[in-house]
Tab-separated table of C-alpha atoms in Angstrom:
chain	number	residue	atom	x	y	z
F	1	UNK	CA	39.563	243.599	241.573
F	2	UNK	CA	40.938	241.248	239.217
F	3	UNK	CA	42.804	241.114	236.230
F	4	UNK	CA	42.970	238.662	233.275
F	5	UNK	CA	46.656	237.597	231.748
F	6	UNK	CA	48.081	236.527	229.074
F	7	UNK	CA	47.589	233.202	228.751
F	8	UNK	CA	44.383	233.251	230.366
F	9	UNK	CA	45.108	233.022	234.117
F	10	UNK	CA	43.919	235.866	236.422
F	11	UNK	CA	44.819	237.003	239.564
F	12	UNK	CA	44.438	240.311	242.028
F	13	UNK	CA	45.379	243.836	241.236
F	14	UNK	CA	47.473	245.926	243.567
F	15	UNK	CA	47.415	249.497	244.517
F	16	UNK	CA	49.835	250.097	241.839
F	17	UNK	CA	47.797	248.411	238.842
F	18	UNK	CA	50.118	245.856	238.721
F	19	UNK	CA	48.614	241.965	239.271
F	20	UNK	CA	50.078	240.346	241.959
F	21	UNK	CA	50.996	236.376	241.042
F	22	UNK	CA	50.022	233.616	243.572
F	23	UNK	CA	52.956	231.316	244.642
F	24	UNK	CA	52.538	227.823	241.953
F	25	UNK	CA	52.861	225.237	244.138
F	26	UNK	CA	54.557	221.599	242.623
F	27	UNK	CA	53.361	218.439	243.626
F	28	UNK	CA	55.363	216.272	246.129
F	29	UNK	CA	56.563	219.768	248.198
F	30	UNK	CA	54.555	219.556	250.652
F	31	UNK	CA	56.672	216.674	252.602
F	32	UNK	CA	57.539	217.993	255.994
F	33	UNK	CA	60.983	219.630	256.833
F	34	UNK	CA	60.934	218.481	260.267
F	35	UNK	CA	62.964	215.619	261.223
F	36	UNK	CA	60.746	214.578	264.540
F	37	UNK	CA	58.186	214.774	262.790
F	38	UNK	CA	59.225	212.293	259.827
F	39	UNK	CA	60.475	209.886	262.556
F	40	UNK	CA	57.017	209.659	263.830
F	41	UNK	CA	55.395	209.005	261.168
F	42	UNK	CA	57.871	205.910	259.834
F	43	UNK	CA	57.659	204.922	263.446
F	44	UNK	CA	53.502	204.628	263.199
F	45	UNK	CA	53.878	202.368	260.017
F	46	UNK	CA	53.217	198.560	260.611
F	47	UNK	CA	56.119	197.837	257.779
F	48	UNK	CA	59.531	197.445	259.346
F	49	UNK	CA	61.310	200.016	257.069
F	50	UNK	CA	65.307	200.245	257.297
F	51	UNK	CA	67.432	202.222	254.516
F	52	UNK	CA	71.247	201.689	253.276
F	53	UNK	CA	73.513	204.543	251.738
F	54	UNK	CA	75.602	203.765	248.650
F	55	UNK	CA	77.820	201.281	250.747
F	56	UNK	CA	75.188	199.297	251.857
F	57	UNK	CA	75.188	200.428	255.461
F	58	UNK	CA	71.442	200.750	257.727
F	59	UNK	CA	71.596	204.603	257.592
F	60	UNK	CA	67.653	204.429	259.097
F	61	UNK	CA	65.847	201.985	261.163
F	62	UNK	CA	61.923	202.723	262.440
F	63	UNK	CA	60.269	201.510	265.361
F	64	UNK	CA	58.416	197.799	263.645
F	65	UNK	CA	61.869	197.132	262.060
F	66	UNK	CA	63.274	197.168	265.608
F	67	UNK	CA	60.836	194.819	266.443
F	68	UNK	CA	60.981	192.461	263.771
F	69	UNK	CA	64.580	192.821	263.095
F	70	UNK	CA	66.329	193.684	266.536
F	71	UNK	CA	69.980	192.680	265.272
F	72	UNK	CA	69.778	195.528	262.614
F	73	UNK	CA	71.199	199.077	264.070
F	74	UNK	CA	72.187	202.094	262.337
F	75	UNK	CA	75.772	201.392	260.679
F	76	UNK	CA	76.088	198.025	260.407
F	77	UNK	CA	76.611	196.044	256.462
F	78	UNK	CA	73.297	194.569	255.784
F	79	UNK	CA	75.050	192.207	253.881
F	80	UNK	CA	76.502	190.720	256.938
F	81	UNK	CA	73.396	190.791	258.699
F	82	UNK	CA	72.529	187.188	260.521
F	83	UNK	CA	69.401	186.876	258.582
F	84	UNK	CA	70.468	184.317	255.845
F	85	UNK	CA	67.534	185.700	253.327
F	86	UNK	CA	68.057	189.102	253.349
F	87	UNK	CA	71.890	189.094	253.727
F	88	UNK	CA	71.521	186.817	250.819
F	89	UNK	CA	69.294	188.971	248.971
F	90	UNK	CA	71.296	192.426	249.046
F	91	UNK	CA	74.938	190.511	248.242
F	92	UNK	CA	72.830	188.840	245.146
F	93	UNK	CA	70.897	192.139	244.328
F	94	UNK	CA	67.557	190.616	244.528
F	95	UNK	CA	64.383	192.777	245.168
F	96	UNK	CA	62.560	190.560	247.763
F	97	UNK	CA	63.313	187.654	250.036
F	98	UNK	CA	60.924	185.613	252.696
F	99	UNK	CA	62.244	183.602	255.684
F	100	UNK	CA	61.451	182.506	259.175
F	101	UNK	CA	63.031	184.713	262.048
F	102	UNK	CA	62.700	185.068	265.626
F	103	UNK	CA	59.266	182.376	265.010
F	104	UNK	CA	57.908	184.866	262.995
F	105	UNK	CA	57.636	184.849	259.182
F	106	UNK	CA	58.717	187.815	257.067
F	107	UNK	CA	58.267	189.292	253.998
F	108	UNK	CA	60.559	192.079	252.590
F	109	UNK	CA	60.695	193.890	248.893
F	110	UNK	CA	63.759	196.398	248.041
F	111	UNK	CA	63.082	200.428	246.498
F	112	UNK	CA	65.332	201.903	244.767
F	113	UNK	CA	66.048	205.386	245.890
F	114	UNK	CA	68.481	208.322	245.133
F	115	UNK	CA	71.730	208.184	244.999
F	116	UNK	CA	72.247	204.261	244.657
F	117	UNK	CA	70.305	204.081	248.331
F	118	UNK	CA	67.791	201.484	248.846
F	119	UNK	CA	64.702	201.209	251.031
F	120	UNK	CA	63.629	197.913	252.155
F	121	UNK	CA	60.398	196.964	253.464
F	122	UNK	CA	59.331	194.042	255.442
F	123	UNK	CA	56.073	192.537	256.712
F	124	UNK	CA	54.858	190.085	259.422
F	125	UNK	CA	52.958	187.580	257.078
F	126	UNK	CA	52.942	185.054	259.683
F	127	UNK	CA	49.231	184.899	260.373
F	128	UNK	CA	48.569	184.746	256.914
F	129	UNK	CA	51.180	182.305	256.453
F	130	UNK	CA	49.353	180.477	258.676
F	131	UNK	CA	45.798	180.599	257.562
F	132	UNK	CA	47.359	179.192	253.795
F	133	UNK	CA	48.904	175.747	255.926
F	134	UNK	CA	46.171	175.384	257.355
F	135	UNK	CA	43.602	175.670	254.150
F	136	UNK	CA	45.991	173.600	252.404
F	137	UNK	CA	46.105	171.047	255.331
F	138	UNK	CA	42.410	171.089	255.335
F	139	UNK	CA	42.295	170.626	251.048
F	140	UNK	CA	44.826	167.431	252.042
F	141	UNK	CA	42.383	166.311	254.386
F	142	UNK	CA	39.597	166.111	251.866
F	143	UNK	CA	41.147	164.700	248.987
F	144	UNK	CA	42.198	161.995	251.178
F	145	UNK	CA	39.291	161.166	252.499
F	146	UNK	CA	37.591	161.318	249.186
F	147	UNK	CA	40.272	158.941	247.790
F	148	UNK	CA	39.774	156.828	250.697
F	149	UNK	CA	36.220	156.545	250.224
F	150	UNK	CA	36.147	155.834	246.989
F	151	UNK	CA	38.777	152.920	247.081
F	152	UNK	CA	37.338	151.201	250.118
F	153	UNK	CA	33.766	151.289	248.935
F	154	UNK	CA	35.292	148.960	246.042
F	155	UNK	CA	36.496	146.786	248.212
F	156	UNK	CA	33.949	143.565	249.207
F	157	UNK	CA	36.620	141.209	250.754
F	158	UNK	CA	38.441	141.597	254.130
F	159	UNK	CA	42.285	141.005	252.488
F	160	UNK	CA	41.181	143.747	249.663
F	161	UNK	CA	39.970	146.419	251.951
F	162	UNK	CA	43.397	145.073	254.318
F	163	UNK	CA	45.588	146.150	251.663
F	164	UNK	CA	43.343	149.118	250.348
F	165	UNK	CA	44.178	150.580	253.685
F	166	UNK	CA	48.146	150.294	253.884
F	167	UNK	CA	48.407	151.540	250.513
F	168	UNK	CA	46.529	154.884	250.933
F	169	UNK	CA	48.979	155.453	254.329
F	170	UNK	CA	52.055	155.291	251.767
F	171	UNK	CA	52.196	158.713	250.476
F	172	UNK	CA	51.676	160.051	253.989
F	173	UNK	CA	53.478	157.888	256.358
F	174	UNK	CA	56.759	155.676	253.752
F	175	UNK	CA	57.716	154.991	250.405
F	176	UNK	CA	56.268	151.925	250.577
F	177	UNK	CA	54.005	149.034	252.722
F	178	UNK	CA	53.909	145.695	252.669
F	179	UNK	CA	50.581	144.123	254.289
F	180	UNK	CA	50.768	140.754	255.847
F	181	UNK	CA	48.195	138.684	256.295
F	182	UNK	CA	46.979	136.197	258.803
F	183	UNK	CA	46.132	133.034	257.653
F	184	UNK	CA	42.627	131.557	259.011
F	185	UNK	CA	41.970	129.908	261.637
F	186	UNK	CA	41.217	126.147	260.419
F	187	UNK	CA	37.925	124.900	261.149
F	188	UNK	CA	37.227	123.226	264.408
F	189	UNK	CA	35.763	119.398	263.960
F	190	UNK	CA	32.179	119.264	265.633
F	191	UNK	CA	32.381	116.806	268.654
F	192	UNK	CA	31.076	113.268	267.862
F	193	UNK	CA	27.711	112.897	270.034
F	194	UNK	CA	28.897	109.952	272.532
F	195	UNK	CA	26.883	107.606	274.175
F	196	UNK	CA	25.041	103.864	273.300
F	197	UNK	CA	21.838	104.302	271.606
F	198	UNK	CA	19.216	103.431	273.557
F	199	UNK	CA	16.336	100.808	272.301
F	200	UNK	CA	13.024	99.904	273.601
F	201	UNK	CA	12.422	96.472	274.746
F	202	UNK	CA	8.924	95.013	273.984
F	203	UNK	CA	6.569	94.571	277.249
């Protein structure tokens, strides 16, 4: 049996005729209480994820940022760490840095939490970062060969098209070219036929 309240809401009636109220529940309290647990589940993220107390000391460090960042243990100044970006970034207060280490390129952003703590999260973009040198490579590639093209299909004498050529390597290869060119070869004299000319005598 149930029983409306004031207020609208309803719930079950005891034994006693009083309504019994359900437990309200509050968004955001249902994280779990159990340390292991909580360490596996930051450990089965692919972010590296590392945190610093009010002092700026690595209070927490999960299993990627390990990986990614094996220099960083609990209790060291992250401002001191040997990673010139994000040393740089948490002496200068900056919310993201991205830098080359251990061959692999990384890219970290900075959360705010309680208590003048911060959070900071880093990715492996190095595939990625590769994939955007390469289709940039590839857009250089085009261009210049369109450019080439073009220029060189303008060109109807050999010393134009000479020079067409060294000046499309100067952006690529020097500041500047200088193209030098050969002279031609002068004109070899046709031999002079030799021999007496012959005439016919009259029989």
């Amino acid at each position: 049996m149930t029983t409306t309240q004031r207020g609208g809401s309803a719930g079950p009636v005891g034994g006693d005729g009083q309504t019994s109220r359900r437990p309200t529940r509050h968004p955001g309290t249902g994280l779990p209480a159990d340390p292991p647990l909580a360490r596996e589940l930051l450990d089965g993220l692919a972010e590296a994820v590392l945190t610093t107390d009010a002092d700026g000391r690595v209070t927490l460090v999960n299993a990627r940022a390990v990986e990614l960042l094996p220099e960083i243990v609990a209790g060291i100044e992250l401002s001191g760490f040997p990673m010139t970006a994000l040393a740089r970034a948490v002496r200068d207060g900056t919310a993201a840095f991205e830098a080359e280490h251990h061959g692999r390129h990384l890219r970290g952003t900075r959360r705010q939490l309680a208590g003048d703590r911060y959070a900071w999260y880093v990715r492996d973009v190095t595939e990625e970062h590769a994939r955007t040198d390469a289709l940039l490579a590839e857009r250089s590639r085009t261009a210049f060969l369109a450019r080439a093209g073009s220029r060189l299909g303008l060109s109807l004498h050999r010393d134009q098209t000479l020079r067409t050529t060294v000046t499309l390597a100067v952006p690529y290869l020097a500041d500047a070219a200088v193209a030098l060119l050969r002279p031609p070869a002068p004109a070899e004299p046709h031999p002079a036929s030799r021999g007496t000319p012959t005439t016919s005598r009259p029989r």
